[in-house]
Amino acid sequence: MTVPRPYILDELTWKSVRDARYDVAVLPWGATEAHNLHLPYATDNIQAGRAAAVRRAGVASRSEVVVLPVVPFGVNTGQLDIPLCIHMNPSTQALVLRDVALSLAGRDPKLVIFNGHGRTISAR
């Protein structure tokens, strides 16, 4: 049995979390879609979750960061004809994001969305 990492919410118990104070909550966001013939449908979810965990592991201890469970559904309008590619409308994503943010509001952590699907848009 592996020891739970204290920053991965999926691995924690209520006892571990109830008195913790988190400054930042990272929300990995992936997609459930086909990835050619050789990769699993969960490729974006796996990569987003692992990358968020690795980035968190490298953060200085002065900041308490928790990695939330991966949101496994993205916008997949280009693959609607492929079986089991799960599509979520952008308006639905906005509502999911709003509800996650509201759930965190009581403890006041900053919310960071870690995009694991599609292009990354960077500020210039």
Coordinates of C-alpha atoms in Angstrom, one line a residue:
M1 CA 0.0 0.0 0.0
T2 CA 1.3 3.4 -0.9
V3 CA 1.4 6.3 1.5
P4 CA -1.1 9.1 0.5
R5 CA 0.5 12.2 -0.8
P6 CA -0.7 15.1 1.5
Y7 CA -1.5 17.3 -1.5
I8 CA -3.6 14.9 -3.7
L9 CA -7.3 15.2 -2.6
D10 CA -8.1 11.9 -4.2
E11 CA -5.8 10.2 -1.7
L12 CA -6.8 12.0 1.5
T13 CA -9.3 11.3 4.2
W14 CA -11.5 13.8 6.0
K15 CA -9.2 13.4 9.0
S16 CA -6.3 14.7 6.9
V17 CA -8.2 17.6 5.3
R18 CA -10.5 18.9 8.1
D19 CA -7.9 21.1 9.8
A20 CA -5.7 21.9 6.8
R21 CA -5.5 25.3 5.3
Y22 CA -5.0 25.4 1.6
D23 CA -3.8 28.6 -0.2
V24 CA -4.2 27.2 -3.7
A25 CA -6.4 24.5 -5.2
V26 CA -5.3 23.1 -8.6
L27 CA -8.1 21.8 -10.8
P28 CA -6.8 19.5 -13.6
W29 CA -9.1 19.5 -16.6
G30 CA -8.9 16.8 -19.2
A31 CA -11.1 15.1 -21.7
T32 CA -12.4 11.6 -22.5
E33 CA -11.7 11.0 -26.2
A34 CA -10.0 8.7 -28.6
H35 CA -6.3 9.2 -29.1
N36 CA -5.6 7.4 -32.3
L37 CA -5.3 3.6 -32.0
H38 CA -2.5 3.3 -29.4
L39 CA -3.4 5.5 -26.5
P40 CA -6.3 5.3 -24.0
Y41 CA -9.3 7.5 -23.9
A42 CA -8.2 8.9 -20.6
T43 CA -4.8 10.2 -21.9
D44 CA -5.7 13.8 -21.3
N45 CA -6.9 13.0 -17.8
I46 CA -3.9 11.0 -16.9
Q47 CA -1.5 13.6 -18.2
A48 CA -3.3 16.5 -16.5
G49 CA -3.6 14.8 -13.2
R50 CA 0.1 13.6 -13.1
A51 CA 1.4 16.9 -14.4
A52 CA -0.5 18.9 -11.8
A53 CA 0.8 16.5 -9.1
V54 CA 4.4 16.9 -10.3
R55 CA 4.1 20.7 -10.4
R56 CA 2.6 20.7 -6.9
A57 CA 5.4 18.5 -5.6
G58 CA 7.9 21.2 -6.8
V59 CA 6.2 24.1 -5.1
A60 CA 7.9 25.6 -2.1
S61 CA 6.5 24.5 1.2
R62 CA 5.5 28.0 2.2
S63 CA 2.4 27.6 0.0
E64 CA -0.2 24.9 0.8
V65 CA -1.5 23.6 -2.4
V66 CA -4.0 20.8 -3.0
V67 CA -4.6 19.0 -6.3
L68 CA -8.3 18.4 -6.9
P69 CA -9.7 15.4 -8.8
V70 CA -9.5 15.7 -12.6
V71 CA -12.6 16.9 -14.5
P72 CA -12.6 14.2 -17.1
F73 CA -14.8 15.8 -19.8
G74 CA -13.9 18.4 -22.4
V75 CA -15.3 20.0 -25.6
N76 CA -15.0 17.3 -28.3
T77 CA -17.1 18.6 -31.1
G78 CA -14.6 17.2 -33.7
Q79 CA -15.0 13.7 -32.5
L80 CA -18.8 13.3 -32.0
D81 CA -18.8 10.5 -34.6
I82 CA -16.4 8.4 -32.6
P83 CA -17.9 6.0 -30.0
L84 CA -17.6 7.0 -26.4
C85 CA -15.9 10.3 -26.9
I86 CA -17.7 12.3 -24.3
H87 CA -18.5 15.9 -25.1
M88 CA -19.4 18.7 -22.7
N89 CA -20.7 22.0 -24.0
P90 CA -18.7 25.1 -23.0
S91 CA -21.7 26.5 -21.2
T92 CA -21.8 23.3 -19.1
Q93 CA -18.1 23.5 -18.4
A94 CA -18.7 27.1 -17.2
L95 CA -21.4 25.9 -14.8
V96 CA -19.2 23.0 -13.5
L97 CA -16.3 25.5 -13.0
R98 CA -18.6 27.9 -11.2
D99 CA -19.9 25.2 -8.9
V100 CA -16.3 24.0 -8.1
A101 CA -15.3 27.6 -7.3
L102 CA -18.3 28.1 -5.1
S103 CA -17.5 24.9 -3.2
L104 CA -14.1 26.2 -2.4
A105 CA -15.2 29.7 -1.5
G106 CA -15.7 29.0 2.2
R107 CA -12.0 28.2 2.7
D108 CA -10.9 30.9 0.3
P109 CA -8.1 29.2 -1.7
K110 CA -7.1 30.5 -5.0
L111 CA -8.3 28.3 -7.8
V112 CA -5.9 27.4 -10.6
I113 CA -7.2 25.5 -13.7
F114 CA -4.6 23.1 -15.2
N115 CA -5.6 22.6 -18.8
G116 CA -4.9 19.1 -20.1
H117 CA -6.9 19.2 -23.2
G118 CA -6.5 21.1 -26.5
R119 CA -4.3 24.1 -27.1
T120 CA -2.9 26.1 -24.3
I121 CA -3.4 29.8 -24.6
S122 CA -0.7 31.9 -23.1
A123 CA -0.5 35.6 -22.2
R124 CA 1.8 37.7 -24.3

